[in-house]
Amino acid sequence: MLPKENSPWIPEDWESIYDLYAEHDAWYSGDRLKLQEVYERRVNIPTEKGRFWSRQIVDGQTKLHIPIAGEIAAVSADLLFSESPRIRIPEADSGGMFRTQERLEEIIERGGVIQRIHEGAEACSAMGGVFLKVNWDANQYSFPILSIVQADNAIPEFQWGFLKAVTFWRELTNDGYDENVVYRHIERHEIVNGKAYIFNALYRGTPTDLGKRLDLADHPDTAHLKGFESINTQLDTLPVRYVPNIRPNRRFRNHPIGHNLGISDYSGAEGAMDSLDETWTSWIRDIQLGKGRIIVNQQWLSRDEITGEFKFDGEQEVFTTLNMDPVSSKGVGFTVAQFDIRMEQHRQTALELLDRIITNAGYSPQTFGLRIEGRAESGTALNIRERRTTTTQGKKAVYWKKALEDILEIMLKVDAIHLKSGVEPARPNVEIKDTFQSDIMAVSTVVDMISRAEAASIETKVRMIHPDWTEEQVQAEVDRIKEERGLKIPDDPIQVGVD
């Protein structure tokens, strides 16, 4: 059901969630103005106390920002999808559904599915979740399209932890000059009589109110949807999947809606990131203040030719000479000031804060280049140090695997129903590759020990050494090994022993 006219937007029961979305969006963006705006809204009057980003800027002070939040999100996505996942129709490996496999690979390639998944994974880390949505337009594209919808552009509804409906929304361009007028496109997905429907609507309201519903043709950004106010997808499931970053959501554990959502990698580290920016700003300010200064009487300063006021250029290196002895001249002496730069104190504080922020996100500091001390280690030692990172990657991969298998199957169904591909849909198997590949020396040692104990077949050992190989590659390698060892049974057993 589409939202009612003149209803509050965002809905009241989502206000606390969207408030957190705004905070995490500011950190993810790395935009200092956004950070200042978000935290200033949280106090009645910005004060010198409280969080660094909520304080007033005084005496021309510049606040600096270290974009660690964006780095965490990027690393999270890279750990999951820096290598393309292996996507196969199981039946294609056993001699059937070759056309379906070929069509799926074409859809993935032409639609840029892997690139979009990577983009979605980064946003998922920052915002706690992301939506995968299937689109199609037979007049423009011959393949279904996967699109990413941000968490703060959706109002999902869950039942027993499963997505049962979702309302996507976006603000449209406003050519007028009235900032209080906001146009919104609402796209509603829900199940009606066992079939998934999509409802489109246009509203004209204010920043806090949805306003009145208009005809889709009344705005250029929705005019192409005229006639598609209600779409029967002919699917028995929503063409949408929600991917949580990680559950449970500690922030909204008892919230009637929020407990279904994933938790951001920033959750609980906002204060530490704020302190990191304060430390960085203080460090750079020490450098600025550490420049040598000479305290002099006013008459030693240069005078502005227009205003007549005395001025001092802190970056000036060459000054006009004075025909006088400044030390012996009464009342015009000077004092040299050289402040210390507390580099080591700032460095240690910043490193400790970075450690806390990264660990809170579920990663090992070594993943971000900390605590490595120039050591070159074997794969086994590296895996031990990166264990926290690999555990977090594994948790996230479980959520992505299920969602990707669902959405790719839906894309094949849409391809068959709406784009008339003639290909039989099937459910693919998605294998998300481990970024931390096993050390070949360690694997070889284990395989050798297993061989000596005669505790595994040739096929098992081939799979251990080549976990990324297909069924055909594994079987071909097994056959070659058997042939080399004289273990392969000839096609005609009668010919055994005949010259």
Coordinates of C-alpha atoms in Angstrom, one line a residue:
M1 CA 0.0 0.0 0.0
L2 CA 1.3 3.4 -1.0
P3 CA 1.8 5.9 1.9
K4 CA -1.0 8.3 2.7
E5 CA -1.0 11.9 1.5
N6 CA 0.2 14.5 3.9
S7 CA 1.8 11.9 6.1
P8 CA 5.1 12.7 7.9
W9 CA 8.3 11.9 6.0
I10 CA 10.3 10.2 7.3
P11 CA 7.7 8.1 9.2
E12 CA 7.8 8.7 12.9
D13 CA 8.8 5.2 13.8
W14 CA 11.9 5.5 11.5
E15 CA 13.2 8.8 12.8
S16 CA 15.8 7.4 15.2
I17 CA 17.0 5.0 12.5
Y18 CA 17.3 7.7 9.9
D19 CA 19.0 9.9 12.4
L20 CA 21.7 7.3 12.8
Y21 CA 21.8 6.9 9.0
A22 CA 22.6 10.6 8.7
E23 CA 25.4 10.3 11.2
H24 CA 27.0 7.3 9.4
D25 CA 26.5 8.9 6.0
A26 CA 28.5 12.0 7.2
W27 CA 31.4 9.8 8.3
Y28 CA 31.3 7.7 5.2
S29 CA 31.2 10.8 2.9
G30 CA 34.3 12.4 4.6
D31 CA 32.5 15.7 4.2
R32 CA 33.5 18.1 7.0
L33 CA 30.5 20.3 6.4
K34 CA 28.2 17.3 6.8
L35 CA 29.9 16.2 10.0
Q36 CA 29.6 19.8 11.4
E37 CA 26.0 20.0 10.4
V38 CA 25.0 16.6 11.8
Y39 CA 26.6 17.1 15.2
E40 CA 25.5 20.8 15.6
R41 CA 21.9 19.6 15.2
R42 CA 22.3 17.4 18.2
V43 CA 22.9 20.3 20.6
N44 CA 20.6 23.3 21.0
I45 CA 23.5 25.8 20.7
P46 CA 27.0 24.6 19.5
T47 CA 29.3 24.9 22.5
E48 CA 33.0 24.5 23.1
K49 CA 32.2 21.4 25.1
G50 CA 31.0 18.0 23.9
R51 CA 32.1 16.3 20.7
F52 CA 34.8 17.9 18.5
W53 CA 32.5 18.2 15.5
S54 CA 29.7 19.9 17.5
R55 CA 32.0 22.7 18.8
Q56 CA 32.0 26.2 17.5
I57 CA 34.8 27.2 15.2
V58 CA 36.7 30.1 16.9
D59 CA 39.6 32.3 15.9
G60 CA 39.6 31.0 12.3
Q61 CA 40.4 27.5 13.5
T62 CA 40.3 24.8 10.7
K63 CA 39.0 21.4 11.7
L64 CA 40.7 18.5 9.9
H65 CA 39.3 15.1 9.1
I66 CA 40.9 11.6 8.6
P67 CA 38.6 9.6 6.3
I68 CA 39.1 6.3 8.2
A69 CA 35.3 5.6 7.8
G70 CA 35.6 5.5 4.0
E71 CA 38.7 3.4 4.2
I72 CA 36.9 0.8 6.4
A73 CA 34.0 0.6 3.9
A74 CA 36.4 0.2 1.0
V75 CA 38.4 -2.5 2.7
S76 CA 35.2 -4.4 3.6
A77 CA 34.1 -4.4 -0.1
D78 CA 37.6 -5.4 -1.3
L79 CA 37.8 -8.3 1.1
L80 CA 34.5 -9.7 -0.2
F81 CA 34.7 -8.9 -3.9
S82 CA 38.2 -7.9 -5.0
E83 CA 38.1 -11.2 -6.8
S84 CA 34.9 -12.0 -8.7
P85 CA 32.8 -14.6 -7.1
R86 CA 32.4 -18.0 -8.8
I87 CA 28.8 -18.2 -10.1
R88 CA 27.7 -21.5 -11.6
I89 CA 24.4 -23.3 -12.3
P90 CA 25.0 -26.7 -10.6
E91 CA 23.2 -28.5 -13.4
A92 CA 25.6 -27.0 -15.9
D93 CA 28.5 -28.9 -14.3
S94 CA 26.7 -32.2 -14.7
G95 CA 25.9 -31.9 -18.3
G96 CA 22.7 -29.8 -18.5
M97 CA 21.5 -26.2 -18.6
F98 CA 24.5 -24.9 -20.6
R99 CA 22.2 -22.3 -22.3
T100 CA 21.1 -21.0 -18.8
Q101 CA 24.8 -20.8 -17.7
E102 CA 25.8 -18.9 -20.8
R103 CA 22.8 -16.5 -20.5
L104 CA 23.6 -15.9 -16.9
E105 CA 27.2 -15.0 -17.7
E106 CA 26.0 -12.7 -20.5
I107 CA 23.7 -10.9 -18.1
I108 CA 26.4 -10.5 -15.5
E109 CA 28.9 -9.2 -18.1
R110 CA 26.6 -6.8 -20.0
G111 CA 24.9 -5.5 -16.9
G112 CA 28.1 -4.9 -14.9
V113 CA 26.7 -7.0 -12.1
I114 CA 30.1 -7.6 -10.4
Q115 CA 31.0 -3.9 -10.3
R116 CA 27.6 -3.1 -8.9
I117 CA 27.9 -5.8 -6.2
H118 CA 31.2 -4.3 -5.2
E119 CA 29.7 -0.8 -5.0
G120 CA 26.8 -2.2 -2.9
A121 CA 29.2 -4.0 -0.5
E122 CA 31.0 -0.7 0.3
A123 CA 27.7 1.1 1.1
C124 CA 26.6 -1.9 3.1
S125 CA 29.5 -1.6 5.4
A126 CA 28.9 2.1 6.0
M127 CA 25.1 2.1 6.3
G128 CA 24.5 -1.3 7.9
G129 CA 22.8 -2.8 4.9
V130 CA 21.9 -2.4 1.2
F131 CA 19.1 -3.4 -1.2
L132 CA 19.6 -5.4 -4.4
K133 CA 16.8 -4.7 -6.9
V134 CA 16.0 -6.1 -10.4
N135 CA 14.9 -3.7 -13.1
W136 CA 14.0 -4.3 -16.7
D137 CA 13.1 -2.3 -19.8
A138 CA 12.4 -4.3 -22.9
N139 CA 12.5 -1.1 -25.1
Q140 CA 16.0 -0.2 -23.9
Y141 CA 17.9 -3.3 -22.8
S142 CA 17.8 -6.9 -23.8
F143 CA 18.9 -8.1 -20.3
P144 CA 17.6 -7.5 -16.7
I145 CA 19.6 -4.9 -14.7
L146 CA 20.7 -5.1 -11.1
S147 CA 20.5 -1.8 -9.2
I148 CA 21.7 -0.9 -5.7
V149 CA 19.3 1.0 -3.4
Q150 CA 20.8 2.7 -0.4
A151 CA 19.5 1.9 3.1
D152 CA 18.6 5.6 3.7
N153 CA 16.3 5.5 0.6
A154 CA 14.2 2.6 1.8
I155 CA 11.5 1.8 4.3
P156 CA 11.4 -2.0 4.5
E157 CA 8.9 -4.2 6.3
F158 CA 9.9 -7.6 7.7
Q159 CA 8.0 -10.6 9.0
W160 CA 10.0 -13.1 11.1
G161 CA 13.2 -11.7 9.8
F162 CA 12.3 -11.9 6.1
L163 CA 11.6 -8.9 3.8
K164 CA 7.9 -8.9 3.0
A165 CA 7.5 -5.4 1.5
V166 CA 9.6 -2.3 0.9
T167 CA 9.0 1.3 -0.1
F168 CA 11.8 3.0 -2.0
W169 CA 11.9 6.8 -2.2
R170 CA 14.0 9.5 -3.8
E171 CA 13.8 13.3 -3.9
L172 CA 13.5 14.7 -7.4
T173 CA 14.8 17.9 -9.0
N174 CA 13.0 21.1 -8.2
D175 CA 13.3 23.8 -10.8
G176 CA 11.5 26.3 -8.6
Y177 CA 13.1 28.6 -6.0
D178 CA 11.0 27.4 -3.1
E179 CA 13.2 25.3 -0.9
N180 CA 10.2 24.2 1.1
V181 CA 8.8 22.3 -1.9
V182 CA 10.0 18.7 -2.3
Y183 CA 9.0 16.3 -5.0
R184 CA 9.4 12.6 -4.2
H185 CA 9.1 9.4 -6.3
I186 CA 7.7 6.5 -4.3
E187 CA 8.3 3.0 -5.5
R188 CA 6.4 0.3 -3.5
H189 CA 7.1 -3.4 -3.7
E190 CA 4.7 -5.9 -2.1
I191 CA 3.0 -9.2 -2.6
V192 CA -0.7 -9.0 -3.7
N193 CA -2.7 -12.3 -4.2
G194 CA 0.5 -14.3 -4.3
K195 CA 2.2 -12.1 -6.9
A196 CA 4.8 -9.4 -6.5
Y197 CA 3.6 -5.9 -7.6
I198 CA 5.4 -2.6 -8.0
F199 CA 3.5 0.6 -7.4
N200 CA 4.8 4.0 -8.6
A201 CA 3.6 7.4 -7.3
L202 CA 4.7 11.0 -7.3
Y203 CA 4.2 13.4 -4.3
R204 CA 4.7 17.1 -3.8
G205 CA 5.4 18.1 -0.2
T206 CA 7.8 19.7 2.1
P207 CA 11.1 18.5 3.7
T208 CA 9.1 16.9 6.5
D209 CA 5.8 16.1 4.9
L210 CA 5.0 13.8 2.0
G211 CA 2.3 16.1 0.7
K212 CA -0.2 15.6 -2.1
R213 CA -0.1 12.8 -4.7
L214 CA 0.3 14.0 -8.3
D215 CA 0.1 12.4 -11.7
L216 CA 3.4 10.8 -12.7
A217 CA 3.5 12.9 -15.8
D218 CA 3.6 16.1 -13.7
H219 CA 7.4 15.8 -13.2
P220 CA 10.0 15.1 -16.0
D221 CA 11.8 12.5 -13.8
T222 CA 8.8 10.3 -13.5
A223 CA 7.0 11.1 -16.8
H224 CA 8.4 7.9 -18.4
L225 CA 6.5 5.9 -15.7
K226 CA 3.1 7.1 -16.8
G227 CA 1.0 4.1 -17.4
F228 CA 3.1 2.0 -15.0
E229 CA 1.4 3.1 -11.8
S230 CA 0.8 -0.6 -11.0
I231 CA 3.0 -3.4 -12.4
N232 CA 2.4 -7.2 -12.0
T233 CA 5.9 -8.7 -12.1
Q234 CA 4.3 -12.2 -12.5
L235 CA 6.8 -13.3 -9.9
D236 CA 5.9 -15.1 -6.7
T237 CA 8.7 -13.3 -4.8
L238 CA 9.8 -9.7 -4.5
P239 CA 12.4 -8.7 -7.1
V240 CA 14.3 -7.2 -4.2
R241 CA 16.7 -8.5 -1.5
Y242 CA 18.0 -6.9 1.6
V243 CA 21.7 -7.6 2.5
P244 CA 22.5 -6.8 6.1
N245 CA 26.1 -5.9 6.9
I246 CA 26.2 -8.0 10.1
R247 CA 23.6 -9.0 12.6
P248 CA 22.5 -8.8 15.4
N249 CA 22.1 -5.0 15.5
R250 CA 23.2 -4.1 19.0
R251 CA 22.1 -0.5 18.5
F252 CA 18.4 -1.5 17.9
R253 CA 18.3 -4.8 19.7
N254 CA 14.8 -4.2 21.1
H255 CA 13.6 -1.8 18.4
P256 CA 10.4 -3.2 16.7
I257 CA 11.9 -2.4 13.2
G258 CA 15.6 -1.8 13.8
H259 CA 16.4 -5.3 15.1
N260 CA 15.8 -6.6 11.5
L261 CA 18.5 -4.3 10.1
G262 CA 22.2 -4.8 9.8
I263 CA 24.7 -2.9 11.9
S264 CA 27.2 -0.5 10.5
D265 CA 30.9 -1.0 10.8
Y266 CA 31.0 2.5 12.4
S267 CA 28.5 1.7 15.1
G268 CA 30.0 2.3 18.5
A269 CA 33.1 4.0 17.1
E270 CA 31.6 7.4 16.3
G271 CA 33.2 8.9 19.4
A272 CA 36.6 7.4 18.6
M273 CA 36.5 8.8 15.1
D274 CA 35.5 12.2 16.5
S275 CA 38.5 12.0 18.8
L276 CA 40.8 11.0 16.0
D277 CA 39.9 14.1 14.0
E278 CA 40.4 16.2 17.1
T279 CA 43.9 14.6 17.6
W280 CA 44.8 15.2 14.0
T281 CA 43.6 18.8 14.1
S282 CA 45.6 19.4 17.3
W283 CA 48.7 17.8 15.8
I284 CA 48.6 20.1 12.7
R285 CA 47.9 23.1 15.0
D286 CA 51.0 22.2 16.9
I287 CA 53.0 22.4 13.7
Q288 CA 51.5 25.7 12.8
L289 CA 52.1 27.1 16.3
G290 CA 55.6 25.6 16.2
K291 CA 56.8 28.1 13.7
G292 CA 59.2 30.6 15.3
R293 CA 57.5 33.8 16.4
I294 CA 58.9 37.1 17.7
I295 CA 56.9 39.1 20.1
V296 CA 57.4 42.8 19.3
N297 CA 55.9 46.2 19.9
Q298 CA 53.3 47.4 17.6
Q299 CA 55.5 49.9 15.8
W300 CA 57.6 47.0 14.5
L301 CA 54.7 45.7 12.4
S302 CA 54.0 46.8 8.9
R303 CA 51.1 49.2 8.3
D304 CA 48.3 48.5 5.8
E305 CA 48.4 51.3 3.2
I306 CA 44.6 51.5 2.9
T307 CA 43.3 50.9 6.4
G308 CA 46.3 52.1 8.3
E309 CA 46.1 49.1 10.7
F310 CA 49.2 47.3 11.8
K311 CA 49.5 43.7 10.4
F312 CA 51.7 40.7 10.5
D313 CA 52.3 38.0 7.9
G314 CA 53.1 34.7 9.7
E315 CA 54.6 33.2 6.5
Q316 CA 56.9 36.2 5.7
E317 CA 60.6 35.2 5.8
V318 CA 62.4 38.5 4.8
F319 CA 61.6 41.6 6.8
T320 CA 62.6 45.3 6.3
T321 CA 65.7 46.2 8.3
L322 CA 65.5 48.8 11.1
N323 CA 68.2 51.3 11.7
M324 CA 68.3 50.8 15.5
D325 CA 69.5 48.4 18.2
P326 CA 66.3 46.6 19.2
V327 CA 67.8 45.1 22.4
S328 CA 69.1 48.4 23.8
S329 CA 66.2 50.5 22.6
K330 CA 63.9 51.1 25.5
G331 CA 60.4 49.9 25.0
V332 CA 60.9 48.3 21.7
G333 CA 62.6 45.0 22.6
F334 CA 61.5 41.6 21.3
T335 CA 60.9 38.1 22.7
V336 CA 61.6 35.0 20.6
A337 CA 58.9 32.2 21.1
Q338 CA 59.4 28.7 19.8
F339 CA 56.7 26.2 20.9
D340 CA 57.2 22.4 21.0
I341 CA 55.6 20.1 18.5
R342 CA 54.2 17.2 20.5
M343 CA 54.7 14.7 17.7
E344 CA 55.2 11.5 19.6
Q345 CA 52.2 12.1 21.9
H346 CA 49.9 12.9 19.0
R347 CA 51.2 9.9 17.0
Q348 CA 50.7 7.4 19.8
T349 CA 47.2 8.8 20.5
A350 CA 46.2 8.6 16.8
L351 CA 47.5 5.1 16.5
E352 CA 45.7 3.9 19.5
L353 CA 42.4 5.5 18.3
L354 CA 42.9 3.9 14.9
D355 CA 43.4 0.5 16.5
R356 CA 40.2 0.9 18.5
I357 CA 38.2 2.0 15.5
I358 CA 39.4 -0.8 13.2
T359 CA 39.0 -3.5 15.9
N360 CA 35.5 -2.2 16.6
A361 CA 34.6 -2.8 12.9
G362 CA 35.7 -6.4 13.2
Y363 CA 39.1 -6.2 11.5
S364 CA 42.7 -6.8 12.5
P365 CA 44.9 -3.6 12.6
Q366 CA 47.4 -5.4 10.3
T367 CA 44.7 -5.4 7.5
F368 CA 45.1 -1.6 7.4
G369 CA 48.9 -1.7 7.6
L370 CA 49.3 -1.2 11.3
R371 CA 51.5 -3.3 13.6
I372 CA 53.3 -4.9 10.7
E373 CA 56.8 -3.5 11.5
G374 CA 58.1 -4.5 8.1
R375 CA 57.7 -8.3 8.8
A376 CA 57.5 -10.7 5.8
E377 CA 55.5 -13.7 7.0
S378 CA 54.4 -17.0 5.6
G379 CA 50.7 -17.6 4.7
T380 CA 50.1 -19.5 7.9
A381 CA 51.5 -16.7 10.1
L382 CA 49.6 -14.1 8.1
N383 CA 46.3 -16.0 8.5
I384 CA 46.9 -16.1 12.3
R385 CA 47.4 -12.3 12.5
E386 CA 44.5 -11.7 10.2
R387 CA 42.1 -14.1 11.9
R388 CA 39.8 -11.4 13.1
T389 CA 39.5 -10.0 9.6
T390 CA 38.9 -13.4 8.0
T391 CA 36.2 -14.1 10.6
T392 CA 34.4 -10.9 9.8
Q393 CA 34.7 -11.5 6.1
G394 CA 33.2 -14.9 6.5
K395 CA 30.2 -13.6 8.4
K396 CA 29.5 -11.0 5.8
A397 CA 30.0 -13.5 3.0
V398 CA 27.2 -15.7 4.4
Y399 CA 24.6 -12.8 4.0
W400 CA 25.9 -11.9 0.5
K401 CA 25.9 -15.5 -0.8
K402 CA 22.2 -16.1 0.0
A403 CA 21.1 -12.7 -1.4
L404 CA 23.1 -13.0 -4.6
E405 CA 21.8 -16.5 -5.3
D406 CA 18.2 -15.2 -4.8
I407 CA 18.6 -12.1 -6.9
L408 CA 20.4 -13.9 -9.8
E409 CA 17.7 -16.5 -9.9
I410 CA 15.1 -13.7 -10.0
M411 CA 17.1 -12.0 -12.8
L412 CA 16.8 -15.2 -14.9
K413 CA 13.1 -15.4 -14.2
V414 CA 12.6 -11.8 -15.3
D415 CA 14.7 -12.5 -18.3
A416 CA 12.4 -15.4 -19.3
I417 CA 9.1 -13.7 -18.4
H418 CA 9.5 -10.1 -19.5
L419 CA 12.4 -10.3 -22.0
K420 CA 11.4 -13.6 -23.6
S421 CA 14.9 -15.0 -23.6
G422 CA 13.6 -18.6 -24.0
V423 CA 16.1 -19.8 -21.3
E424 CA 14.9 -21.9 -18.5
P425 CA 15.6 -20.2 -15.1
A426 CA 17.6 -22.0 -12.5
R427 CA 19.2 -21.2 -9.1
P428 CA 22.9 -20.5 -9.3
N429 CA 25.5 -21.4 -6.7
V430 CA 27.7 -18.4 -5.6
E431 CA 31.1 -19.0 -4.1
I432 CA 32.7 -15.9 -2.6
K433 CA 36.4 -16.3 -2.8
D434 CA 38.7 -16.0 0.3
T435 CA 40.9 -13.0 -0.2
F436 CA 43.5 -14.5 2.1
Q437 CA 44.6 -17.5 -0.1
S438 CA 46.2 -20.4 1.7
D439 CA 50.0 -20.6 1.6
I440 CA 50.9 -23.2 -1.1
M441 CA 53.7 -24.5 1.0
A442 CA 51.5 -25.1 3.9
V443 CA 48.8 -26.8 1.8
S444 CA 51.4 -29.0 0.0
T445 CA 52.8 -30.1 3.4
V446 CA 49.3 -31.1 4.5
V447 CA 48.6 -33.0 1.3
D448 CA 51.9 -34.8 1.5
M449 CA 51.1 -36.0 5.1
I450 CA 47.6 -37.1 4.0
S451 CA 49.2 -39.0 1.0
R452 CA 51.6 -40.8 3.3
A453 CA 48.8 -41.8 5.6
E454 CA 46.7 -42.9 2.6
A455 CA 43.9 -41.0 4.2
A456 CA 42.4 -39.3 1.1
S457 CA 41.6 -40.0 -2.6
I458 CA 43.4 -38.4 -5.5
E459 CA 40.3 -36.2 -6.2
T460 CA 40.2 -34.9 -2.6
K461 CA 43.9 -33.9 -2.8
V462 CA 43.4 -32.2 -6.1
R463 CA 40.5 -30.2 -4.7
M464 CA 42.6 -29.2 -1.6
I465 CA 45.4 -27.8 -3.8
H466 CA 43.0 -26.2 -6.4
P467 CA 39.8 -25.1 -4.5
D468 CA 38.8 -22.7 -7.3
W469 CA 38.7 -25.3 -10.1
T470 CA 35.5 -26.5 -11.8
E471 CA 34.3 -30.1 -11.8
E472 CA 35.7 -30.5 -15.3
Q473 CA 39.2 -29.2 -14.4
V474 CA 39.3 -31.4 -11.3
Q475 CA 38.3 -34.6 -13.2
A476 CA 40.7 -33.9 -16.0
E477 CA 43.6 -33.5 -13.5
V478 CA 42.6 -36.7 -11.7
D479 CA 42.5 -38.6 -15.0
R480 CA 46.0 -37.3 -15.9
I481 CA 47.4 -38.3 -12.5
K482 CA 45.9 -41.8 -12.8
E483 CA 47.3 -42.2 -16.3
E484 CA 50.8 -41.1 -15.2
R485 CA 50.7 -43.6 -12.4
G486 CA 49.2 -46.4 -14.5
L487 CA 46.1 -46.4 -12.4
K488 CA 43.6 -45.6 -15.2
I489 CA 41.4 -48.5 -16.3
P490 CA 41.7 -49.0 -20.1
D491 CA 38.6 -48.8 -22.3
D492 CA 39.0 -52.5 -23.2
P493 CA 40.1 -54.5 -20.1
I494 CA 40.8 -57.5 -22.4
Q495 CA 43.7 -55.6 -23.9
V496 CA 45.5 -55.4 -20.5
G497 CA 48.9 -57.1 -20.8
V498 CA 48.7 -57.5 -24.6
D499 CA 51.6 -56.0 -26.6

